[in-house]
CSV table of N, CA, C and O in Angstrom, one decimal:
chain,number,residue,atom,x,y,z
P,17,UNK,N,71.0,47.1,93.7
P,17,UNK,CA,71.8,45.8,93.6
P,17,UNK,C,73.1,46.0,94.3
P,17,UNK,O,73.5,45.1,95.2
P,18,UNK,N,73.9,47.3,94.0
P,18,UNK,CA,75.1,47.4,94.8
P,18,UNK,C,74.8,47.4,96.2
P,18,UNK,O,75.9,47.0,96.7
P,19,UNK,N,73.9,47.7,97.2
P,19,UNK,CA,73.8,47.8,98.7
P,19,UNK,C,73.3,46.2,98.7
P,19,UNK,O,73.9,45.8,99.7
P,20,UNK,N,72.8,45.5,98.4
P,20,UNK,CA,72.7,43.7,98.3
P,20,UNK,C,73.9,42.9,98.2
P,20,UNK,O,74.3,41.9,98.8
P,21,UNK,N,74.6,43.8,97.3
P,21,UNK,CA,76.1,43.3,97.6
P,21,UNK,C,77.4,43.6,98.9
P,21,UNK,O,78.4,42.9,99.2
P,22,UNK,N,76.9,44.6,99.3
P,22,UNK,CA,77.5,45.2,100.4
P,22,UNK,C,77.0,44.4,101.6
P,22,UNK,O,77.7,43.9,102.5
P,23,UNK,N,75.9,44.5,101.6
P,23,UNK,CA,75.1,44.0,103.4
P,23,UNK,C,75.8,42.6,102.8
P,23,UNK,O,77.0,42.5,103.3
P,24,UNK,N,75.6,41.4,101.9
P,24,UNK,CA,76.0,40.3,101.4
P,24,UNK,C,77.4,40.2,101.9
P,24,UNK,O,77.5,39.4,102.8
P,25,UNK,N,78.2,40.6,101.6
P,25,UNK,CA,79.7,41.0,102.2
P,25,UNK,C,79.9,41.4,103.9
P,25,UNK,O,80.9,41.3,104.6
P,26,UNK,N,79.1,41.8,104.2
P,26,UNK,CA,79.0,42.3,105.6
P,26,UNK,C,78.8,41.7,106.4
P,26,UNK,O,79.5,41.8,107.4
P,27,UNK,N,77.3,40.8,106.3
P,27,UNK,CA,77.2,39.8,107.0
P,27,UNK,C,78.4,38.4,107.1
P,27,UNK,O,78.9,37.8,108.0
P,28,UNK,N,78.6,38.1,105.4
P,28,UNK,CA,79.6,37.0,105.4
P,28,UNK,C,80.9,37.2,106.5
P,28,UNK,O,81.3,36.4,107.4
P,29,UNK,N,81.4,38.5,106.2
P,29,UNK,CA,82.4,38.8,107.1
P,29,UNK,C,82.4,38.8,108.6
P,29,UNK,O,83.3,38.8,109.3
P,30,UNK,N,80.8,39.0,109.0
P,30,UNK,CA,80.7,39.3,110.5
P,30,UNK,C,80.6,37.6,110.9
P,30,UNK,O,81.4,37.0,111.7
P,31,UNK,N,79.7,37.2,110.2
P,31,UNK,CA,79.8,35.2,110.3
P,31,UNK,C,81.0,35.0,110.6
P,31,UNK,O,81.2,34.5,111.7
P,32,UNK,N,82.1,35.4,109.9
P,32,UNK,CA,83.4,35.0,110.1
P,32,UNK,C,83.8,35.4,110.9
P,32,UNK,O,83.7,34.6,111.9
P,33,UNK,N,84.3,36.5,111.1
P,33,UNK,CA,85.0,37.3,112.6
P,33,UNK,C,84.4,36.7,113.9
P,33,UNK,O,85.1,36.5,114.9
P,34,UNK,N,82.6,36.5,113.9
P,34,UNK,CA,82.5,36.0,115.0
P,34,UNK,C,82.8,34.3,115.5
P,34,UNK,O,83.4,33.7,116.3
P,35,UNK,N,82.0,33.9,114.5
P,35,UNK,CA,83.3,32.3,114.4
P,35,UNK,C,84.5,32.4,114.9
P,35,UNK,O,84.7,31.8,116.0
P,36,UNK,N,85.6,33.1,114.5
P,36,UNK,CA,86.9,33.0,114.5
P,36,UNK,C,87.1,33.9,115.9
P,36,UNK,O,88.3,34.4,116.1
P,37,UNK,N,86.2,34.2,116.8
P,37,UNK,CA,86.5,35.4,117.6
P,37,UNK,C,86.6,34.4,118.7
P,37,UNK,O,86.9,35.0,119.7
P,38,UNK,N,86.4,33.3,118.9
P,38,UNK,CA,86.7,32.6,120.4
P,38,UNK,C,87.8,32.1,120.3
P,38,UNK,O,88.5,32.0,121.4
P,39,UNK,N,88.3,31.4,118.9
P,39,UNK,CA,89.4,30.7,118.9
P,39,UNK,C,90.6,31.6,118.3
P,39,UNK,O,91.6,31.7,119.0
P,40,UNK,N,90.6,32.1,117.3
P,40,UNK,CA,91.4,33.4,117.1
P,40,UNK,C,90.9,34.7,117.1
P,40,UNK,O,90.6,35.2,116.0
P,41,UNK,N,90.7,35.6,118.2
P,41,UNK,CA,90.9,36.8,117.6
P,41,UNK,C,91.6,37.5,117.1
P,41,UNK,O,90.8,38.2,116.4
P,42,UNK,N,92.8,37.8,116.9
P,42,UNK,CA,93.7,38.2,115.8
P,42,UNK,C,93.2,37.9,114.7
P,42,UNK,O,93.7,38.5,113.8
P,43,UNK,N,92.5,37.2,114.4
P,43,UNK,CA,92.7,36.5,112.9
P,43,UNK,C,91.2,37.2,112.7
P,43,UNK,O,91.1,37.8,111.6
P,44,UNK,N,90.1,37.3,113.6
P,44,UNK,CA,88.8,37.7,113.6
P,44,UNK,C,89.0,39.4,113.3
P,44,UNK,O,88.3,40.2,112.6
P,45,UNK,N,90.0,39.7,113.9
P,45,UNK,CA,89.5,41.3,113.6
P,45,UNK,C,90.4,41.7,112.5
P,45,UNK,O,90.3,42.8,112.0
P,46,UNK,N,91.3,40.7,112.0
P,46,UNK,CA,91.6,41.0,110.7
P,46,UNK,C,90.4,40.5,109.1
P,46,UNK,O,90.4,40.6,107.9
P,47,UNK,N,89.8,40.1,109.9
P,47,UNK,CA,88.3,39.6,109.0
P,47,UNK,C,87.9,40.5,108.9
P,47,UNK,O,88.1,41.1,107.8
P,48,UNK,N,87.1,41.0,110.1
P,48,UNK,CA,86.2,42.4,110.2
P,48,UNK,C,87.1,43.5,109.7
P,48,UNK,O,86.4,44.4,109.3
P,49,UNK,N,88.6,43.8,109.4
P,49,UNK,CA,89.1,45.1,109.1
P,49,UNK,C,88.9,44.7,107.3
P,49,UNK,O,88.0,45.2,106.6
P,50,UNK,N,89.6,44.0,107.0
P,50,UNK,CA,89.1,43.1,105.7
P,50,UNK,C,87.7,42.9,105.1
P,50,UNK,O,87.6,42.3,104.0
P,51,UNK,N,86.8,43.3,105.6
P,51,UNK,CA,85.6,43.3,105.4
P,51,UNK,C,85.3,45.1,104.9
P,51,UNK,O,84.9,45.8,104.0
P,52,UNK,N,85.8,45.4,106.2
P,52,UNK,CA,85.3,47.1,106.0
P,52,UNK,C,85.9,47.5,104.9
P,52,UNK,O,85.4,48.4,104.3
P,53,UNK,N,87.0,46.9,104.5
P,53,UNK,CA,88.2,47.4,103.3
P,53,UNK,C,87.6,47.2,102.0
P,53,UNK,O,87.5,48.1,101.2
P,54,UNK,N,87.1,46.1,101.8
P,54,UNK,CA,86.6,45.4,101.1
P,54,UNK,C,84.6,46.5,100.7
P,54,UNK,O,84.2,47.2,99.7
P,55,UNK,N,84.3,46.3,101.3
P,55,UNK,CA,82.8,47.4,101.4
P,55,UNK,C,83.4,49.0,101.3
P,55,UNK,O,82.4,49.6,101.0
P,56,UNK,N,84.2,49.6,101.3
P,56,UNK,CA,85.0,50.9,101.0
P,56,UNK,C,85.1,51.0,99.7
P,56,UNK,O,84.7,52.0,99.0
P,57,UNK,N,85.8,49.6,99.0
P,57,UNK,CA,86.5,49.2,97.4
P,57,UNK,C,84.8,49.4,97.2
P,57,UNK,O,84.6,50.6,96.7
P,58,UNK,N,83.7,48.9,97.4
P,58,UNK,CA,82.8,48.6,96.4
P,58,UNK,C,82.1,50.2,96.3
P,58,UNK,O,81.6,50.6,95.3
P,59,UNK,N,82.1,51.0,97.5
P,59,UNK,CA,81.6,51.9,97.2
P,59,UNK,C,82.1,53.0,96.7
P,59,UNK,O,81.4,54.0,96.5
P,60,UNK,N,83.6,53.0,96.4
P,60,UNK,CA,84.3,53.9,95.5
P,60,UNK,C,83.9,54.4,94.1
P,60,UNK,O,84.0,55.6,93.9
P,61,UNK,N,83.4,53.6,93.2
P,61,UNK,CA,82.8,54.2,92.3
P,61,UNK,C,81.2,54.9,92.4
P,61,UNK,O,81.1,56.1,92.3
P,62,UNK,N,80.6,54.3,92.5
P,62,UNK,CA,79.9,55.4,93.5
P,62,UNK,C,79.6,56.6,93.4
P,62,UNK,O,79.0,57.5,92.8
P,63,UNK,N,80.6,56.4,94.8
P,63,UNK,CA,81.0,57.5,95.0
P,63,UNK,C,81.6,58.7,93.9
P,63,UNK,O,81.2,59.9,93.7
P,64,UNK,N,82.7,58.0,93.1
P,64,UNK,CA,83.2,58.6,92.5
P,64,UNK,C,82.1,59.3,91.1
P,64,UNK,O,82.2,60.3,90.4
P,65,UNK,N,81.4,58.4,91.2
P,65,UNK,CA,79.8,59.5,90.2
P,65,UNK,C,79.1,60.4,91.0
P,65,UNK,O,78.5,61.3,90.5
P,66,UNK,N,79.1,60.3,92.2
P,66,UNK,CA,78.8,61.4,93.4
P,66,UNK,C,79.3,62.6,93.1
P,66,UNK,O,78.7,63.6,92.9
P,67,UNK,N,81.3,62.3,93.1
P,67,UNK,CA,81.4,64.0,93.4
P,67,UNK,C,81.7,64.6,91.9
P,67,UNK,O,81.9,65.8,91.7
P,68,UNK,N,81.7,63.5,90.7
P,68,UNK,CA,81.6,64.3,89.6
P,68,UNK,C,80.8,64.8,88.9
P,68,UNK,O,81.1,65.3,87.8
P,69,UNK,N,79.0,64.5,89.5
P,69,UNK,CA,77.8,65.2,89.8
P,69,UNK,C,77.6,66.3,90.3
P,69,UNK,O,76.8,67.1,89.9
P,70,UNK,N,78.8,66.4,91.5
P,70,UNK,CA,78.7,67.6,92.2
P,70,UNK,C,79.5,68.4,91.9
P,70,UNK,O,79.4,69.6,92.2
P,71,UNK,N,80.3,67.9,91.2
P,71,UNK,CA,81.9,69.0,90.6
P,71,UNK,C,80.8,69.5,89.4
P,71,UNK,O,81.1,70.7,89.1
P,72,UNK,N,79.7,68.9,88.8
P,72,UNK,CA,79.2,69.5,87.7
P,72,UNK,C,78.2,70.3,87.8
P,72,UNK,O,77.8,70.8,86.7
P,73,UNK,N,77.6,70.6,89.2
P,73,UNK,CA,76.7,71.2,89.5
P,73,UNK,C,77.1,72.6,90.5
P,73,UNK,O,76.4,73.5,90.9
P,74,UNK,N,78.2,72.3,90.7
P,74,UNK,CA,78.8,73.1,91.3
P,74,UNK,C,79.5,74.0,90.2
P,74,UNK,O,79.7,75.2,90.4
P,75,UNK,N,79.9,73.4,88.9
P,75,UNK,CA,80.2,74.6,88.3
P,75,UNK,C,79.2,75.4,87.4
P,75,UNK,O,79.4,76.5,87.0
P,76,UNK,N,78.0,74.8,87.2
P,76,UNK,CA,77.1,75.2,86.8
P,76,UNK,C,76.5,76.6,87.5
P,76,UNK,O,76.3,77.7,86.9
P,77,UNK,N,76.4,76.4,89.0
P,77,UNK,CA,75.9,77.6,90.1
P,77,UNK,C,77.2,78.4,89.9
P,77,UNK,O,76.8,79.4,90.4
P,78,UNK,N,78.4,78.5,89.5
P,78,UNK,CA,79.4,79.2,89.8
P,78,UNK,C,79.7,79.1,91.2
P,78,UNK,O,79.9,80.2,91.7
P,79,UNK,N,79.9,78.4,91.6
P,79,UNK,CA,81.0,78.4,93.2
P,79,UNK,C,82.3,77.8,92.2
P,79,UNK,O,82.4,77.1,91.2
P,80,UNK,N,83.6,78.7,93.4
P,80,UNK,CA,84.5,78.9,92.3
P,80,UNK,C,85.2,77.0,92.6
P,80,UNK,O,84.6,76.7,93.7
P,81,UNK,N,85.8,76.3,92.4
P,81,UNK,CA,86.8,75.1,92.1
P,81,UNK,C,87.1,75.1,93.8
P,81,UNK,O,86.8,74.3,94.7
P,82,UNK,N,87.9,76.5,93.8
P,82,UNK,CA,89.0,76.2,95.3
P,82,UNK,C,87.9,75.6,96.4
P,82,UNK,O,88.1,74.5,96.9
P,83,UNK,N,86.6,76.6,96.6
P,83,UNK,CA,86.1,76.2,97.5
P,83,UNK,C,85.0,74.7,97.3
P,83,UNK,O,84.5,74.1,98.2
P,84,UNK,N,85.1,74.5,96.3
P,84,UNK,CA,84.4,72.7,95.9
P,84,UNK,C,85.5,71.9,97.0
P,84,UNK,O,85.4,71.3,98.0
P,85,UNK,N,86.5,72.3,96.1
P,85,UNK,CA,87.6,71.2,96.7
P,85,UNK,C,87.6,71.2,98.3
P,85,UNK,O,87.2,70.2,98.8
P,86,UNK,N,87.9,71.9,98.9
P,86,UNK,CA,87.9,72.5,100.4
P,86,UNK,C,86.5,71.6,100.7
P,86,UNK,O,86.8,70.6,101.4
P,87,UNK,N,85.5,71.7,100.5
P,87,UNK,CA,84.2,71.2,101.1
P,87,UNK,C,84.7,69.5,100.9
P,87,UNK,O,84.8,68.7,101.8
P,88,UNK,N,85.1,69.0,99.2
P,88,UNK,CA,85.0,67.4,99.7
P,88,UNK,C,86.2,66.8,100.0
P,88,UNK,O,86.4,65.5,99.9
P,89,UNK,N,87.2,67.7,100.6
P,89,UNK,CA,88.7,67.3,100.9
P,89,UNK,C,88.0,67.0,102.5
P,89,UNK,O,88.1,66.0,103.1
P,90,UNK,N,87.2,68.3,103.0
P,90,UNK,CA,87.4,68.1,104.3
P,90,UNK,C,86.0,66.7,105.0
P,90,UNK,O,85.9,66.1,106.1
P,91,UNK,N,85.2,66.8,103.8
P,91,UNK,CA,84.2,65.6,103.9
P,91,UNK,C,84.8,64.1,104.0
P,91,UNK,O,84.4,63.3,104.7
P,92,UNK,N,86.2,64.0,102.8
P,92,UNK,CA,87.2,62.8,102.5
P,92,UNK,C,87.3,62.3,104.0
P,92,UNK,O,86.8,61.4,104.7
P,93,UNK,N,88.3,63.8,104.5
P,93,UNK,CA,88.6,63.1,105.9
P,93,UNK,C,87.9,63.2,107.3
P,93,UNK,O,88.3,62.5,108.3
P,94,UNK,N,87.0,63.8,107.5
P,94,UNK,CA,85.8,63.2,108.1
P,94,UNK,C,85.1,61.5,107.9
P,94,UNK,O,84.6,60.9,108.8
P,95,UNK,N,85.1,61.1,106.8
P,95,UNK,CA,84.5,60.0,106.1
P,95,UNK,C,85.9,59.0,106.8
P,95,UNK,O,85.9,58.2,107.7
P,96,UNK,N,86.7,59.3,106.1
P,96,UNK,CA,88.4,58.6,106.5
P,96,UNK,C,88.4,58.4,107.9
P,96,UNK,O,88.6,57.3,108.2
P,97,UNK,N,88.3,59.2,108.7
P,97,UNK,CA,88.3,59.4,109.9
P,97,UNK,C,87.6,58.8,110.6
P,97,UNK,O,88.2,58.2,111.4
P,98,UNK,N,85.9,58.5,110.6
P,98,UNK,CA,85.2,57.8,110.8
P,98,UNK,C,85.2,56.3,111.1
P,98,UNK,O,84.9,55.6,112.1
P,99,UNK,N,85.9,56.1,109.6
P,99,UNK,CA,86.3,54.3,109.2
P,99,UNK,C,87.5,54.5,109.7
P,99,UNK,O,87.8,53.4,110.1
P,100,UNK,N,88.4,55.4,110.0
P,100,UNK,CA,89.8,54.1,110.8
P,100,UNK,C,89.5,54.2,112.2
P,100,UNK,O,90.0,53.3,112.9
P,101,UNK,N,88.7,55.1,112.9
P,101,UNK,CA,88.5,55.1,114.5
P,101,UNK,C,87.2,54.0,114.4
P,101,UNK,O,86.8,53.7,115.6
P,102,UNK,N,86.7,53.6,113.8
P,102,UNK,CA,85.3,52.2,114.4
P,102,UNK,C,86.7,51.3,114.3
P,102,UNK,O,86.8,50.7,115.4
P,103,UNK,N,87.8,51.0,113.3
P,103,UNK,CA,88.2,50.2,112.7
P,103,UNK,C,89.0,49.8,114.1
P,103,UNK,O,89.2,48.6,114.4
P,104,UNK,N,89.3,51.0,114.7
P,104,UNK,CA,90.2,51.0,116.1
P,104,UNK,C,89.1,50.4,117.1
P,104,UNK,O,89.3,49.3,117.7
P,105,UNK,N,88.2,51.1,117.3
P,105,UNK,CA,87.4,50.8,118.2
P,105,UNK,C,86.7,49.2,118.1
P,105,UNK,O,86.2,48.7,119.1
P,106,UNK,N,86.6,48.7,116.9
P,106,UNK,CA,85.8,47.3,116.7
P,106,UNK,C,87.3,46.6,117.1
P,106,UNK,O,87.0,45.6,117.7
P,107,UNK,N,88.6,46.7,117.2
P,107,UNK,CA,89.8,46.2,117.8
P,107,UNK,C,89.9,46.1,119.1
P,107,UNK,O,90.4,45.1,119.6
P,108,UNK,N,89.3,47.0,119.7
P,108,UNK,CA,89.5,47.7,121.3
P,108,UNK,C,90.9,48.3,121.4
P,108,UNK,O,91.8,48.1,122.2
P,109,UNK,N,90.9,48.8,120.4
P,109,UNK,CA,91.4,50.4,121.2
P,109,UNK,C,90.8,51.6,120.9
P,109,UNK,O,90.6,52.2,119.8
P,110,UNK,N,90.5,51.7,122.0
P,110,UNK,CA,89.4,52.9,122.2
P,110,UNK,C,89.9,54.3,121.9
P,110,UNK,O,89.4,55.2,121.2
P,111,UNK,N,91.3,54.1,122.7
P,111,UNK,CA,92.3,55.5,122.9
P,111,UNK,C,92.7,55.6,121.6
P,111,UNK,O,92.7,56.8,121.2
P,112,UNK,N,93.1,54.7,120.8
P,112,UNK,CA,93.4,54.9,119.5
P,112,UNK,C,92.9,55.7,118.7
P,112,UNK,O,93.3,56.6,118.0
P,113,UNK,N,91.2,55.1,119.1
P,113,UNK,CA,90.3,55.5,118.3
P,113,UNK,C,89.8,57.4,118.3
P,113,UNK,O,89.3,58.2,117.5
P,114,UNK,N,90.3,57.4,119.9
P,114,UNK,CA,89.6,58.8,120.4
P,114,UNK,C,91.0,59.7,119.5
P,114,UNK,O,90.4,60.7,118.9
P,115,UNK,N,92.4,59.7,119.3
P,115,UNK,CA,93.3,59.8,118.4
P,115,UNK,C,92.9,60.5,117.5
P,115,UNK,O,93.0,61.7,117.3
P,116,UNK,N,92.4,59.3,116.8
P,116,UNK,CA,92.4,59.4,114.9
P,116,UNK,C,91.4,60.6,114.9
P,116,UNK,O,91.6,61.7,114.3
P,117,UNK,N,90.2,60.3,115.7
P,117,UNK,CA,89.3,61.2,115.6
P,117,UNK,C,89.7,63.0,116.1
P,117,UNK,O,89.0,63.7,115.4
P,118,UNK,N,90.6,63.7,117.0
P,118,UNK,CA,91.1,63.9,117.4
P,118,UNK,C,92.3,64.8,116.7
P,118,UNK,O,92.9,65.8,117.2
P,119,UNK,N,92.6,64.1,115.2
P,119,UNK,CA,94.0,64.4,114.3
P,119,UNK,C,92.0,64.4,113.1
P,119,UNK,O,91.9,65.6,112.7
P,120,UNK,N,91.3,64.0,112.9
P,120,UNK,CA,90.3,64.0,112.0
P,120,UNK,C,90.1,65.6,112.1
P,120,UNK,O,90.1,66.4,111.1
P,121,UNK,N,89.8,65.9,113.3
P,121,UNK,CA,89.2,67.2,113.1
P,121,UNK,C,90.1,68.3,113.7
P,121,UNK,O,89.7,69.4,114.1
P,122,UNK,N,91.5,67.9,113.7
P,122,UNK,CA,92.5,69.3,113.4
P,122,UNK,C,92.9,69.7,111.5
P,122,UNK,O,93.1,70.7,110.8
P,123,UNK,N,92.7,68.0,111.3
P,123,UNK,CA,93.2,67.9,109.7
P,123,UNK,C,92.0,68.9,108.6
P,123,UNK,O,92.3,69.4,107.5
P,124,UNK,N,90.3,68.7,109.5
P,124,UNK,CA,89.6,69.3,109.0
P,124,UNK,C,89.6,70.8,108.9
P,124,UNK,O,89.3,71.5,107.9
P,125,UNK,N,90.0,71.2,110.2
P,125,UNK,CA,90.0,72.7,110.4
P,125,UNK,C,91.2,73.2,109.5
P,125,UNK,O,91.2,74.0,108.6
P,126,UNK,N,92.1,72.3,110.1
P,126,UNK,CA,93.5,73.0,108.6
P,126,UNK,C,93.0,73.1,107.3
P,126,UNK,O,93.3,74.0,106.6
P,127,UNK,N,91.9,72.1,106.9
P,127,UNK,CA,91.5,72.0,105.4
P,127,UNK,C,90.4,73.1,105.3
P,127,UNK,O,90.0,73.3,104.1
P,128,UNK,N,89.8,73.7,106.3
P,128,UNK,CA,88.7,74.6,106.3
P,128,UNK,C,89.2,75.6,106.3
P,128,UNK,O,88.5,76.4,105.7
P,129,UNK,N,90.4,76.3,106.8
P,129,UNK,CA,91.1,77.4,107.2
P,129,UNK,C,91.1,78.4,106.0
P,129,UNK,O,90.8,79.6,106.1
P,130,UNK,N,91.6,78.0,104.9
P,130,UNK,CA,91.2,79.0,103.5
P,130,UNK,C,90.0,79.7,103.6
P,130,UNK,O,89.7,80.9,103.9
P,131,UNK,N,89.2,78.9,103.3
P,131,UNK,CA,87.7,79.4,103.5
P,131,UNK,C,87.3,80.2,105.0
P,131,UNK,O,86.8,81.3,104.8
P,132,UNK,N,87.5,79.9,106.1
P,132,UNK,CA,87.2,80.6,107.2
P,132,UNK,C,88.1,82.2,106.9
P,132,UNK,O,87.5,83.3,107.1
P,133,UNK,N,89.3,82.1,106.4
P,133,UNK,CA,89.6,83.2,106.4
P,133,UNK,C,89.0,84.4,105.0
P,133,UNK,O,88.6,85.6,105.1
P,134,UNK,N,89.3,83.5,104.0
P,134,UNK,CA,88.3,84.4,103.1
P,134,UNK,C,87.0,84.8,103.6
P,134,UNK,O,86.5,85.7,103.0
P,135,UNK,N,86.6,84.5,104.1
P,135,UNK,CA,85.1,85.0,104.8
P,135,UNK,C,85.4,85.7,105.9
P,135,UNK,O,85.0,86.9,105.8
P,136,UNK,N,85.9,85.5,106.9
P,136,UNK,CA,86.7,86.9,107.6
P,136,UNK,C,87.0,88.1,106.8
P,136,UNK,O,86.1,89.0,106.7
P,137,UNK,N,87.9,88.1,106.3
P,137,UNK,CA,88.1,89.0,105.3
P,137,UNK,C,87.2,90.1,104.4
P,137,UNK,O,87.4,91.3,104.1
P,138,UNK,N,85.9,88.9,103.8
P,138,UNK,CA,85.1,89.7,103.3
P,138,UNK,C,84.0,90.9,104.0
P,138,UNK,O,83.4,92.0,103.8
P,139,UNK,N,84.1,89.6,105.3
P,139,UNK,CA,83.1,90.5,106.1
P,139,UNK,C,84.1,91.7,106.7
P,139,UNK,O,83.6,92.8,106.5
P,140,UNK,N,85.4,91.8,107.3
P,140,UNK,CA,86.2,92.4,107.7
P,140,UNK,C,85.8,93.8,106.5
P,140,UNK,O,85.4,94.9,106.8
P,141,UNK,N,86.1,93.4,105.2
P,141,UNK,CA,85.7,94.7,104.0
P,141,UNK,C,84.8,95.2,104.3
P,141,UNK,O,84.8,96.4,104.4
P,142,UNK,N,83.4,94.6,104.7
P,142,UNK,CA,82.1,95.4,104.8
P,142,UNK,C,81.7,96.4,105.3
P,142,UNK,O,81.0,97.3,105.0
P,143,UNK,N,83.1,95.8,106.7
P,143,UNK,CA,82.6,96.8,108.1
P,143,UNK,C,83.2,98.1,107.8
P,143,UNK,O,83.0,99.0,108.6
């Protein structure tokens, strides 16, 4: 029922933006950003039974907290990253978009960097 509601929202919004795309654009690609904003809100919860499925399965297996978090901090902003560079790119700006994506995956690697180095480390011990 929730993805009926989303395509439902999606199409309405694309109806609009493109209507409004000969005589106002400005006004159209604030539809379409408005739209994506709007389809994000509905899938928040969700989501949010998603990762406290996985926060509960994850402590079950024993993987420790730090590294849960690290995995869906750096998934957040991949996901984040994704939706504001289309958001650029459905605007036309491209360069913008190549940007976001660009700061997406330095912000990733910073958020991965704990874990890369703990695993250095361990194997570093082995040798």
């Amino acid at each position: 029922m929730e993805m009926g509601r989303i395509i439902a929202l999606g199409l309405v919004g694309t109806v609009f933006a493109v209507l409004l795309k000969k005589e106002n654009p400005q006004i159209a690609m604030l539809v379409a950003a408005v739209t994506g904003i709007l389809i994000f809100g509905l899938i928040c919860v969700p989501l949010g039974n998603l990762v406290a499925l996985l926060r509960e399965t994850a402590e079950k297996a024993g993987v420790g907290s730090g590294y849960f978090a690290v995995v869906l901090k750096v998934i957040g902003i991949a996901y984040l990253t994704q939706f504001g560079a289309q958001l650029c790119a459905d605007a036309g700006e491209g360069a913008v978009a190549a940007k976001i994506e660009l700061a997406g995956k330095i912000l990733m690697m910073t958020a991965a960097a704990p874990v890369l180095t703990g695993l250095l480390e361990l194997v570093m011990g082995l040798v």
